Amino acid sequence: MPNIAPLSRRRFLGAAGVLGAAAALGGPGTARAAGNDVLPIGWQRLGSYPGTDAAGKRVTAILAGSSRYLIGPWYAGVYTRYLSDGHIDLKGIDERAIRTPAMAALAAATALTTGTYDPQTLSAANATIRTRNLVRTLAARHRANNADPATRWGSGWQTALWAYYTALAGWLFWEKLDGAERDHLAAMLAWEADRLTTGDNVHLVGAGGHQLYMTRRDGTVVTPGDSKAEEDNWSAATLSLAAVMMPDHPNAVRWTRRNVELLLAAAACPNDLTGSRKINGIRLSTWLQGTNIADDGTLQNHARLHPLYMVAFDQSLYQGFVFGLTNRAAPRAALHNINRTYAALVDKTFPLPDGGTSPIYRADTAEIYYPEGNDWGTHFPFYFGNFDLLVSLTAQDTGINPAAAKWERLHNEAQLDLMSRFTDGRTYGAGSENTYYGREHRIGAMAAQAYLTLFLARNSTGNRLRWK
């Protein structure tokens, strides 16, 4: 593999032109995709972001530490050999085997490309080789490029999200990939995007029967205690990335339309089922056939009112930077009901077990109140700090007091306190702090996307987060 020099501090470099195309294996859509369908990011038209503002310093430190851990000690402990075809051994095709390296790749690719990578324990050149290994292997093993059922992944309940992480990392790393690797990346992303445009456009996602709504408009609860908001907005993320990366692809119009539909379905509340409001050309009261959140902005997941899934609307807000990287406006649908949900975090009060009430965000502290408990663990400050930042940058905290910027500081300072306990950049210690096996990778993926949002919002050429 080539030796690649470290990138200059905090400035994006130009991407090389795309190379030739190779036909992908047959997919669910009618048109295949290859590397020459991808529009490289025009870094030369973007400015820079020094990251010297207070929020920028916090997010930079989180991204630098997390990416250093993931592409350093974590990678070295998991990927110990190359296979005969030159790819690393992913050791499976399930979520642990695919999603975790995809999130690690996104964290590392973002840090390396933006100059925020910390090389104190692994050089940028070696980190680049490892990051490329993750991206090229994940894309090559997707079923769009791989006929072996023992080693291929894709077309599953959550695989659109895994493809999103991989493709975004690869797009940032485009100049580091060869022609075959670019082809694999495009084919993978198009496959997953095409799959999400099939099936009933109102009730279902794909042929597998996954619901768009927890509650139908007639009041029937289809999936008790299990909002479909998170699934809808991670599927929308994949569609948005495909449409932005491959704007001239024959299926781009379908991807664009389905993205808007899923964004609206994700945040639909009962109030949306009446009236004449239109967003991105869709009349909510007639198109929506159900809801995923309550009118007060709360939602349920894991059979409880769950704040961690309320802040999962971060995936909708990330569309601002995805479109902004090609100087396009993101759909207004991505902002739908964000203010409503954020108000429920900050202003709405809930009963305490011993009497009295408390909001989810407790005054002047990073502590989070979970009204019905949290089944994922005890320490999640960056999940909230990340969402606070996005809400602040997109001005979705209008009328909410305190404003999102105050909460971002409190929550992200608490995140940095967690990281300060270790020297290798990780966040978590005891398993009880966060029981998800991809807990470190989730921090890295959020930090990457938070940083990219800051880069577009506070760019030297002006704020490039726009909504149409």
GROMACS .gro file of C-alpha atoms in nm:
model
  468
    1MET     CA    1   0.000   0.000   0.000
    2PRO     CA    2   0.123   0.351  -0.072
    3ASN     CA    3   0.270   0.573   0.194
    4ILE     CA    4   0.038   0.872   0.226
    5ALA     CA    5   0.161   1.190   0.387
    6PRO     CA    6  -0.039   1.335   0.675
    7LEU     CA    7  -0.290   1.600   0.570
    8SER     CA    8  -0.243   1.961   0.667
    9ARG     CA    9  -0.396   2.070   0.994
   10ARG     CA   10  -0.770   2.146   0.980
   11ARG     CA   11  -0.793   2.194   0.603
   12PHE     CA   12  -0.954   1.960   0.354
   13LEU     CA   13  -0.753   1.857   0.051
   14GLY     CA   14  -0.876   1.813  -0.304
   15ALA     CA   15  -1.012   1.479  -0.418
   16ALA     CA   16  -0.876   1.302  -0.723
   17GLY     CA   17  -1.101   1.226  -1.018
   18VAL     CA   18  -1.294   0.902  -1.026
   19LEU     CA   19  -1.158   0.599  -1.207
   20GLY     CA   20  -1.329   0.339  -1.423
   21ALA     CA   21  -1.642   0.138  -1.354
   22ALA     CA   22  -1.702  -0.228  -1.283
   23ALA     CA   23  -2.042  -0.392  -1.294
   24ALA     CA   24  -2.187  -0.484  -0.957
   25LEU     CA   25  -2.381  -0.798  -0.883
   26GLY     CA   26  -2.753  -0.771  -0.945
   27GLY     CA   27  -2.944  -0.568  -0.687
   28PRO     CA   28  -3.298  -0.475  -0.597
   29GLY     CA   29  -3.302  -0.165  -0.818
   30THR     CA   30  -3.301  -0.130  -1.194
   31ALA     CA   31  -2.970   0.055  -1.234
   32ARG     CA   32  -2.628  -0.037  -1.106
   33ALA     CA   33  -2.373   0.210  -0.978
   34ALA     CA   34  -1.998   0.245  -1.012
   35GLY     CA   35  -1.726   0.485  -0.909
   36ASN     CA   36  -1.776   0.714  -1.205
   37ASP     CA   37  -2.132   0.781  -1.084
   38VAL     CA   38  -1.991   0.949  -0.773
   39LEU     CA   39  -1.942   1.323  -0.752
   40PRO     CA   40  -1.625   1.379  -0.548
   41ILE     CA   41  -1.639   1.644  -0.278
   42GLY     CA   42  -1.510   1.974  -0.415
   43TRP     CA   43  -1.284   2.054  -0.123
   44GLN     CA   44  -1.116   2.332  -0.318
   45ARG     CA   45  -1.446   2.525  -0.309
   46LEU     CA   46  -1.483   2.482   0.064
   47GLY     CA   47  -1.290   2.690   0.310
   48SER     CA   48  -1.150   2.585   0.643
   49TYR     CA   49  -1.265   2.558   1.001
   50PRO     CA   50  -1.007   2.625   1.271
   51GLY     CA   51  -1.210   2.464   1.550
   52THR     CA   52  -1.104   2.733   1.796
   53ASP     CA   53  -1.452   2.820   1.921
   54ALA     CA   54  -1.549   2.664   2.253
   55ALA     CA   55  -1.779   2.398   2.110
   56GLY     CA   56  -1.527   2.325   1.837
   57LYS     CA   57  -1.251   2.263   2.089
   58ARG     CA   58  -1.469   2.016   2.276
   59VAL     CA   59  -1.581   1.824   1.968
   60THR     CA   60  -1.228   1.824   1.823
   61ALA     CA   61  -1.093   1.672   2.144
   62ILE     CA   62  -1.364   1.406   2.145
   63LEU     CA   63  -1.305   1.315   1.780
   64ALA     CA   64  -0.927   1.316   1.817
   65GLY     CA   65  -0.935   1.089   2.120
   66SER     CA   66  -1.200   0.851   1.991
   67SER     CA   67  -1.045   0.809   1.646
   68ARG     CA   68  -0.701   0.755   1.800
   69TYR     CA   69  -0.839   0.473   2.012
   70LEU     CA   70  -1.044   0.310   1.737
   71ILE     CA   71  -0.784   0.307   1.462
   72GLY     CA   72  -0.506   0.237   1.711
   73PRO     CA   73  -0.552  -0.010   2.000
   74TRP     CA   74  -0.896  -0.131   1.896
   75TYR     CA   75  -0.801  -0.201   1.534
   76ALA     CA   76  -0.475  -0.368   1.633
   77GLY     CA   77  -0.656  -0.597   1.874
   78VAL     CA   78  -0.922  -0.709   1.625
   79TYR     CA   79  -0.762  -0.720   1.280
   80THR     CA   80  -0.455  -0.938   1.298
   81ARG     CA   81  -0.430  -1.080   0.946
   82TYR     CA   82  -0.501  -1.029   0.579
   83LEU     CA   83  -0.690  -1.295   0.386
   84SER     CA   84  -0.573  -1.444   0.058
   85ASP     CA   85  -0.765  -1.183  -0.144
   86GLY     CA   86  -0.582  -0.898   0.031
   87HIS     CA   87  -0.868  -0.790   0.254
   88ILE     CA   88  -0.871  -0.799   0.632
   89ASP     CA   89  -1.071  -1.065   0.813
   90LEU     CA   90  -1.394  -0.906   0.941
   91LYS     CA   91  -1.469  -1.219   1.144
   92GLY     CA   92  -1.837  -1.235   1.058
   93ILE     CA   93  -2.127  -1.064   0.887
   94ASP     CA   94  -2.341  -0.953   1.183
   95GLU     CA   95  -2.371  -0.610   1.345
   96ARG     CA   96  -2.060  -0.654   1.556
   97ALA     CA   97  -1.855  -0.757   1.253
   98ILE     CA   98  -1.981  -0.488   1.014
   99ARG     CA   99  -2.126  -0.190   1.198
  100THR     CA  100  -1.842  -0.144   1.445
  101PRO     CA  101  -1.563  -0.122   1.182
  102ALA     CA  102  -1.785   0.101   0.968
  103MET     CA  103  -1.824   0.348   1.256
  104ALA     CA  104  -1.450   0.328   1.328
  105ALA     CA  105  -1.374   0.400   0.962
  106LEU     CA  106  -1.598   0.707   0.967
  107ALA     CA  107  -1.431   0.843   1.282
  108ALA     CA  108  -1.080   0.787   1.150
  109ALA     CA  109  -1.152   0.909   0.796
  110THR     CA  110  -1.301   1.231   0.932
  111ALA     CA  111  -1.015   1.295   1.172
  112LEU     CA  112  -0.750   1.224   0.908
  113THR     CA  113  -0.920   1.429   0.637
  114THR     CA  114  -0.979   1.730   0.859
  115GLY     CA  115  -0.638   1.730   1.022
  116THR     CA  116  -0.783   1.660   1.367
  117TYR     CA  117  -0.619   1.318   1.392
  118ASP     CA  118  -0.383   1.277   1.689
  119PRO     CA  119  -0.071   1.081   1.580
  120GLN     CA  120   0.089   1.047   1.922
  121THR     CA  121   0.068   0.665   1.919
  122LEU     CA  122   0.016   0.583   1.549
  123SER     CA  123   0.134   0.786   1.253
  124ALA     CA  124  -0.119   0.943   1.020
  125ALA     CA  125   0.027   0.737   0.734
  126ASN     CA  126  -0.034   0.410   0.918
  127ALA     CA  127  -0.375   0.525   1.037
  128THR     CA  128  -0.460   0.599   0.674
  129ILE     CA  129  -0.365   0.247   0.568
  130ARG     CA  130  -0.582   0.098   0.842
  131THR     CA  131  -0.877   0.322   0.760
  132ARG     CA  132  -0.856   0.232   0.394
  133ASN     CA  133  -0.846  -0.137   0.492
  134LEU     CA  134  -1.175  -0.098   0.675
  135VAL     CA  135  -1.349   0.090   0.396
  136ARG     CA  136  -1.235  -0.129   0.107
  137THR     CA  137  -1.301  -0.456   0.290
  138LEU     CA  138  -1.648  -0.358   0.408
  139ALA     CA  139  -1.751  -0.245   0.059
  140ALA     CA  140  -1.603  -0.553  -0.110
  141ARG     CA  141  -1.790  -0.785   0.126
  142HIS     CA  142  -2.130  -0.627   0.061
  143ARG     CA  143  -2.361  -0.848  -0.139
  144ALA     CA  144  -2.361  -0.597  -0.426
  145ASN     CA  145  -2.000  -0.701  -0.485
  146ASN     CA  146  -1.975  -1.043  -0.325
  147ALA     CA  147  -2.155  -1.364  -0.426
  148ASP     CA  148  -2.030  -1.573  -0.131
  149PRO     CA  149  -2.315  -1.613   0.121
  150ALA     CA  150  -2.065  -1.701   0.395
  151THR     CA  151  -1.890  -1.365   0.380
  152ARG     CA  152  -2.142  -1.119   0.234
  153TRP     CA  153  -2.364  -0.876   0.418
  154GLY     CA  154  -2.646  -0.644   0.317
  155SER     CA  155  -3.021  -0.616   0.262
  156GLY     CA  156  -3.095  -0.654   0.633
  157TRP     CA  157  -3.294  -0.458   0.890
  158GLN     CA  158  -3.003  -0.231   0.988
  159THR     CA  159  -2.762  -0.273   0.697
  160ALA     CA  160  -2.859   0.058   0.535
  161LEU     CA  161  -2.701   0.231   0.835
  162TRP     CA  162  -2.384   0.023   0.806
  163ALA     CA  163  -2.362   0.113   0.437
  164TYR     CA  164  -2.410   0.481   0.522
  165TYR     CA  165  -2.116   0.481   0.763
  166THR     CA  166  -1.895   0.294   0.517
  167ALA     CA  167  -1.989   0.505   0.217
  168LEU     CA  168  -1.947   0.835   0.401
  169ALA     CA  169  -1.603   0.726   0.521
  170GLY     CA  170  -1.514   0.622   0.166
  171TRP     CA  171  -1.641   0.948   0.018
  172LEU     CA  172  -1.422   1.145   0.257
  173PHE     CA  173  -1.134   0.912   0.163
  174TRP     CA  174  -1.214   0.911  -0.210
  175GLU     CA  175  -0.869   1.018  -0.321
  176LYS     CA  176  -0.717   0.728  -0.127
  177LEU     CA  177  -0.926   0.459  -0.303
  178ASP     CA  178  -0.845   0.287  -0.630
  179GLY     CA  179  -1.092   0.231  -0.913
  180ALA     CA  180  -1.218  -0.109  -0.796
  181GLU     CA  181  -1.264   0.017  -0.440
  182ARG     CA  182  -1.463   0.315  -0.564
  183ASP     CA  183  -1.681   0.088  -0.773
  184HIS     CA  184  -1.750  -0.136  -0.475
  185LEU     CA  185  -1.842   0.161  -0.258
  186ALA     CA  186  -2.088   0.304  -0.512
  187ALA     CA  187  -2.246  -0.035  -0.581
  188MET     CA  188  -2.293  -0.102  -0.208
  189LEU     CA  189  -2.459   0.233  -0.142
  190ALA     CA  190  -2.686   0.215  -0.446
  191TRP     CA  191  -2.797  -0.137  -0.354
  192GLU     CA  192  -2.907  -0.033  -0.007
  193ALA     CA  193  -3.071   0.288  -0.132
  194ASP     CA  194  -3.260   0.104  -0.406
  195ARG     CA  195  -3.387  -0.150  -0.154
  196LEU     CA  196  -3.543   0.129   0.049
  197THR     CA  197  -3.746   0.260  -0.246
  198THR     CA  198  -3.925  -0.070  -0.303
  199GLY     CA  199  -4.252  -0.181  -0.149
  200ASP     CA  200  -4.553   0.022  -0.038
  201ASN     CA  201  -4.466   0.392  -0.033
  202VAL     CA  202  -4.692   0.465   0.263
  203HIS     CA  203  -4.679   0.180   0.509
  204LEU     CA  204  -4.377  -0.037   0.447
  205VAL     CA  205  -4.003  -0.017   0.391
  206GLY     CA  206  -3.894  -0.275   0.137
  207ALA     CA  207  -4.034  -0.621   0.088
  208GLY     CA  208  -3.961  -0.735   0.443
  209GLY     CA  209  -4.262  -0.566   0.596
  210HIS     CA  210  -4.084  -0.320   0.825
  211GLN     CA  211  -4.330  -0.059   0.947
  212LEU     CA  212  -4.291   0.314   0.900
  213TYR     CA  213  -4.506   0.395   1.202
  214MET     CA  214  -4.554   0.273   1.555
  215THR     CA  215  -4.918   0.386   1.554
  216ARG     CA  216  -5.150   0.393   1.254
  217ARG     CA  217  -5.370   0.697   1.202
  218ASP     CA  218  -5.675   0.500   1.315
  219GLY     CA  219  -5.509   0.452   1.656
  220THR     CA  220  -5.394   0.095   1.600
  221VAL     CA  221  -5.058   0.043   1.774
  222VAL     CA  222  -4.860  -0.174   1.532
  223THR     CA  223  -4.538  -0.199   1.733
  224PRO     CA  224  -4.618  -0.135   2.102
  225GLY     CA  225  -4.344   0.052   2.285
  226ASP     CA  226  -4.125   0.060   1.973
  227SER     CA  227  -4.120   0.382   1.771
  228LYS     CA  228  -4.000   0.347   1.414
  229ALA     CA  229  -3.839   0.691   1.425
  230GLU     CA  230  -3.481   0.566   1.448
  231GLU     CA  231  -3.515   0.310   1.168
  232ASP     CA  232  -3.683   0.566   0.943
  233ASN     CA  233  -3.416   0.830   0.988
  234TRP     CA  234  -3.119   0.595   0.948
  235SER     CA  235  -3.277   0.467   0.625
  236ALA     CA  236  -3.329   0.829   0.519
  237ALA     CA  237  -2.959   0.892   0.586
  238THR     CA  238  -2.860   0.625   0.336
  239LEU     CA  239  -3.095   0.765   0.073
  240SER     CA  240  -2.970   1.120   0.124
  241LEU     CA  241  -2.607   1.015   0.094
  242ALA     CA  242  -2.676   0.816  -0.223
  243ALA     CA  243  -2.861   1.110  -0.379
  244VAL     CA  244  -2.584   1.356  -0.290
  245MET     CA  245  -2.292   1.132  -0.388
  246MET     CA  246  -2.454   1.018  -0.714
  247PRO     CA  247  -2.678   1.309  -0.822
  248ASP     CA  248  -2.694   1.201  -1.187
  249HIS     CA  249  -2.768   0.834  -1.120
  250PRO     CA  250  -3.094   0.714  -1.283
  251ASN     CA  251  -3.241   0.639  -0.939
  252ALA     CA  252  -3.138   0.966  -0.770
  253VAL     CA  253  -3.486   1.117  -0.805
  254ARG     CA  254  -3.640   0.814  -0.633
  255TRP     CA  255  -3.380   0.827  -0.356
  256THR     CA  256  -3.444   1.198  -0.302
  257ARG     CA  257  -3.820   1.156  -0.278
  258ARG     CA  258  -3.799   0.856  -0.046
  259ASN     CA  259  -3.555   1.042   0.178
  260VAL     CA  260  -3.811   1.317   0.238
  261GLU     CA  261  -4.087   1.064   0.298
  262LEU     CA  262  -3.888   0.877   0.560
  263LEU     CA  263  -3.780   1.195   0.736
  264LEU     CA  264  -4.142   1.303   0.769
  265ALA     CA  265  -4.257   0.960   0.882
  266ALA     CA  266  -3.980   0.943   1.142
  267ALA     CA  267  -4.097   1.253   1.329
  268ALA     CA  268  -4.470   1.231   1.259
  269CYS     CA  269  -4.698   1.319   1.553
  270PRO     CA  270  -5.080   1.315   1.583
  271ASN     CA  271  -5.099   1.689   1.524
  272ASP     CA  272  -4.949   1.633   1.177
  273LEU     CA  273  -5.251   1.428   1.072
  274THR     CA  274  -5.474   1.736   1.052
  275GLY     CA  275  -5.441   2.068   0.874
  276SER     CA  276  -5.296   2.168   0.541
  277ARG     CA  277  -4.924   2.194   0.611
  278LYS     CA  278  -4.687   2.093   0.332
  279ILE     CA  279  -4.317   2.015   0.366
  280ASN     CA  280  -4.104   1.955   0.056
  281GLY     CA  281  -4.420   1.919  -0.150
  282ILE     CA  282  -4.586   1.660   0.075
  283ARG     CA  283  -4.914   1.743   0.251
  284LEU     CA  284  -4.866   1.584   0.592
  285SER     CA  285  -5.233   1.527   0.675
  286THR     CA  286  -5.300   1.321   0.364
  287TRP     CA  287  -4.967   1.144   0.305
  288LEU     CA  288  -4.887   1.037   0.661
  289GLN     CA  289  -5.064   0.718   0.764
  290GLY     CA  290  -4.942   0.705   1.122
  291THR     CA  291  -4.718   0.854   1.391
  292ASN     CA  292  -4.394   0.781   1.576
  293ILE     CA  293  -4.378   1.054   1.840
  294ALA     CA  294  -4.635   1.209   2.073
  295ASP     CA  295  -4.755   1.566   2.035
  296ASP     CA  296  -4.544   1.657   2.340
  297GLY     CA  297  -4.230   1.547   2.153
  298THR     CA  298  -4.160   1.228   2.348
  299LEU     CA  299  -4.136   0.883   2.200
  300GLN     CA  300  -4.121   0.524   2.318
  301ASN     CA  301  -3.862   0.260   2.255
  302HIS     CA  302  -3.779  -0.058   2.444
  303ALA     CA  303  -4.127  -0.033   2.598
  304ARG     CA  304  -4.055   0.295   2.778
  305LEU     CA  305  -4.036   0.668   2.725
  306HIS     CA  306  -3.674   0.674   2.614
  307PRO     CA  307  -3.462   0.993   2.601
  308LEU     CA  308  -3.177   0.812   2.421
  309TYR     CA  309  -3.405   0.750   2.126
  310MET     CA  310  -3.534   1.107   2.132
  311VAL     CA  311  -3.180   1.227   2.059
  312ALA     CA  312  -3.153   0.970   1.778
  313PHE     CA  313  -3.297   1.244   1.559
  314ASP     CA  314  -2.934   1.349   1.531
  315GLN     CA  315  -2.934   1.129   1.220
  316SER     CA  316  -3.191   1.359   1.058
  317LEU     CA  317  -2.991   1.672   1.142
  318TYR     CA  318  -2.669   1.527   0.996
  319GLN     CA  319  -2.827   1.570   0.654
  320GLY     CA  320  -2.727   1.935   0.677
  321PHE     CA  321  -2.358   1.855   0.638
  322VAL     CA  322  -2.417   1.572   0.388
  323PHE     CA  323  -2.585   1.810   0.144
  324GLY     CA  324  -2.357   2.096   0.244
  325LEU     CA  325  -2.046   1.907   0.132
  326THR     CA  326  -2.166   1.959  -0.226
  327ASN     CA  327  -2.306   2.306  -0.154
  328ARG     CA  328  -2.667   2.188  -0.169
  329ALA     CA  329  -2.956   2.263   0.064
  330ALA     CA  330  -3.087   1.972   0.268
  331PRO     CA  331  -3.461   1.904   0.269
  332ARG     CA  332  -3.662   2.099   0.523
  333ALA     CA  333  -3.816   1.765   0.623
  334ALA     CA  334  -3.498   1.689   0.821
  335LEU     CA  335  -3.595   1.960   1.072
  336HIS     CA  336  -3.954   1.844   1.115
  337ASN     CA  337  -4.059   1.841   1.483
  338ILE     CA  338  -3.700   1.869   1.612
  339ASN     CA  339  -3.800   2.176   1.814
  340ARG     CA  340  -4.091   1.980   1.958
  341THR     CA  341  -3.868   1.693   2.070
  342TYR     CA  342  -3.596   1.921   2.207
  343ALA     CA  343  -3.853   2.112   2.413
  344ALA     CA  344  -3.955   1.780   2.567
  345LEU     CA  345  -3.595   1.723   2.677
  346VAL     CA  346  -3.546   2.067   2.829
  347ASP     CA  347  -3.881   2.205   2.940
  348LYS     CA  348  -4.126   1.921   2.999
  349THR     CA  349  -4.140   1.783   3.355
  350PHE     CA  350  -4.200   1.424   3.458
  351PRO     CA  351  -4.292   1.266   3.793
  352LEU     CA  352  -4.012   1.157   4.026
  353PRO     CA  353  -4.044   0.821   4.206
  354ASP     CA  354  -4.043   0.985   4.548
  355GLY     CA  355  -4.269   1.275   4.457
  356GLY     CA  356  -4.212   1.603   4.278
  357THR     CA  357  -4.113   1.645   3.916
  358SER     CA  358  -3.804   1.685   3.703
  359PRO     CA  359  -3.726   1.757   3.338
  360ILE     CA  360  -3.506   1.514   3.147
  361TYR     CA  361  -3.229   1.778   3.139
  362ARG     CA  362  -3.168   1.866   3.500
  363ALA     CA  363  -3.086   2.227   3.573
  364ASP     CA  364  -2.720   2.335   3.565
  365THR     CA  365  -2.587   1.979   3.547
  366ALA     CA  366  -2.501   1.718   3.288
  367GLU     CA  367  -2.720   1.467   3.469
  368ILE     CA  368  -3.002   1.310   3.266
  369TYR     CA  369  -3.331   1.199   3.418
  370TYR     CA  370  -3.481   0.889   3.256
  371PRO     CA  371  -3.849   0.897   3.359
  372GLU     CA  372  -3.899   0.525   3.295
  373GLY     CA  373  -3.541   0.408   3.335
  374ASN     CA  374  -3.257   0.344   3.092
  375ASP     CA  375  -3.185  -0.012   2.985
  376TRP     CA  376  -2.858   0.078   2.808
  377GLY     CA  377  -2.649   0.183   3.109
  378THR     CA  378  -2.561   0.494   3.308
  379HIS     CA  379  -2.323   0.724   3.113
  380PHE     CA  380  -2.431   0.891   2.787
  381PRO     CA  381  -2.333   1.259   2.801
  382PHE     CA  382  -2.212   1.281   2.441
  383TYR     CA  383  -2.531   1.133   2.301
  384PHE     CA  384  -2.702   1.442   2.440
  385GLY     CA  385  -2.415   1.686   2.383
  386ASN     CA  386  -2.398   1.584   2.019
  387PHE     CA  387  -2.772   1.648   1.978
  388ASP     CA  388  -2.747   1.978   2.167
  389LEU     CA  389  -2.480   2.094   1.925
  390LEU     CA  390  -2.682   2.000   1.618
  391VAL     CA  391  -2.995   2.168   1.755
  392SER     CA  392  -2.796   2.483   1.828
  393LEU     CA  393  -2.629   2.492   1.486
  394THR     CA  394  -2.963   2.445   1.310
  395ALA     CA  395  -3.149   2.694   1.535
  396GLN     CA  396  -3.404   2.436   1.645
  397ASP     CA  397  -3.406   2.559   2.005
  398THR     CA  398  -3.616   2.867   1.937
  399GLY     CA  399  -3.836   2.943   2.237
  400ILE     CA  400  -3.660   2.687   2.456
  401ASN     CA  401  -3.480   2.797   2.772
  402PRO     CA  402  -3.199   2.733   2.849
  403ALA     CA  403  -3.073   2.733   2.492
  404ALA     CA  404  -2.905   2.429   2.339
  405ALA     CA  405  -2.557   2.584   2.350
  406LYS     CA  406  -2.560   2.581   2.730
  407TRP     CA  407  -2.652   2.214   2.738
  408GLU     CA  408  -2.388   2.131   2.479
  409ARG     CA  409  -2.121   2.271   2.708
  410LEU     CA  410  -2.245   2.082   3.012
  411HIS     CA  411  -2.288   1.749   2.836
  412ASN     CA  412  -1.969   1.759   2.630
  413GLU     CA  413  -1.759   1.868   2.926
  414ALA     CA  414  -1.895   1.560   3.103
  415GLN     CA  415  -1.796   1.351   2.801
  416LEU     CA  416  -1.442   1.487   2.817
  417ASP     CA  417  -1.433   1.407   3.187
  418LEU     CA  418  -1.512   1.044   3.104
  419MET     CA  419  -1.234   1.036   2.845
  420SER     CA  420  -0.985   1.195   3.084
  421ARG     CA  421  -0.984   0.873   3.288
  422PHE     CA  422  -0.787   0.696   3.014
  423THR     CA  423  -0.473   0.767   2.813
  424ASP     CA  424  -0.570   0.594   2.488
  425GLY     CA  425  -0.873   0.806   2.387
  426ARG     CA  426  -1.151   0.574   2.494
  427THR     CA  427  -1.462   0.685   2.682
  428TYR     CA  428  -1.587   0.389   2.881
  429GLY     CA  429  -1.467   0.174   3.166
  430ALA     CA  430  -1.710  -0.060   3.343
  431GLY     CA  431  -1.952  -0.241   3.117
  432SER     CA  432  -2.245  -0.100   3.312
  433GLU     CA  433  -2.164   0.252   3.192
  434ASN     CA  434  -2.285   0.164   2.842
  435THR     CA  435  -2.376  -0.197   2.767
  436TYR     CA  436  -2.366  -0.168   2.386
  437TYR     CA  437  -2.068  -0.357   2.245
  438GLY     CA  438  -2.009  -0.082   1.991
  439ARG     CA  439  -2.010   0.189   2.256
  440GLU     CA  440  -1.669   0.335   2.165
  441HIS     CA  441  -1.750   0.321   1.796
  442ARG     CA  442  -2.079   0.504   1.851
  443ILE     CA  443  -1.889   0.788   2.018
  444GLY     CA  444  -1.652   0.804   1.721
  445ALA     CA  445  -1.928   0.809   1.459
  446MET     CA  446  -2.120   1.082   1.641
  447ALA     CA  447  -1.805   1.290   1.691
  448ALA     CA  448  -1.720   1.263   1.321
  449GLN     CA  449  -2.059   1.384   1.210
  450ALA     CA  450  -2.076   1.655   1.474
  451TYR     CA  451  -1.738   1.785   1.357
  452LEU     CA  452  -1.844   1.782   0.992
  453THR     CA  453  -2.157   1.976   1.086
  454LEU     CA  454  -1.941   2.234   1.265
  455PHE     CA  455  -1.710   2.251   0.964
  456LEU     CA  456  -2.000   2.338   0.734
  457ALA     CA  457  -2.174   2.571   0.981
  458ARG     CA  458  -1.865   2.770   1.080
  459ASN     CA  459  -1.673   2.751   0.757
  460SER     CA  460  -1.445   3.036   0.656
  461THR     CA  461  -1.661   3.081   0.344
  462GLY     CA  462  -1.979   3.117   0.549
  463ASN     CA  463  -2.249   2.893   0.693
  464ARG     CA  464  -2.319   2.616   0.442
  465LEU     CA  465  -2.596   2.448   0.638
  466ARG     CA  466  -2.902   2.534   0.430
  467TRP     CA  467  -3.255   2.393   0.419
  468LYS     CA  468  -3.498   2.410   0.132
   0.00000   0.00000   0.00000
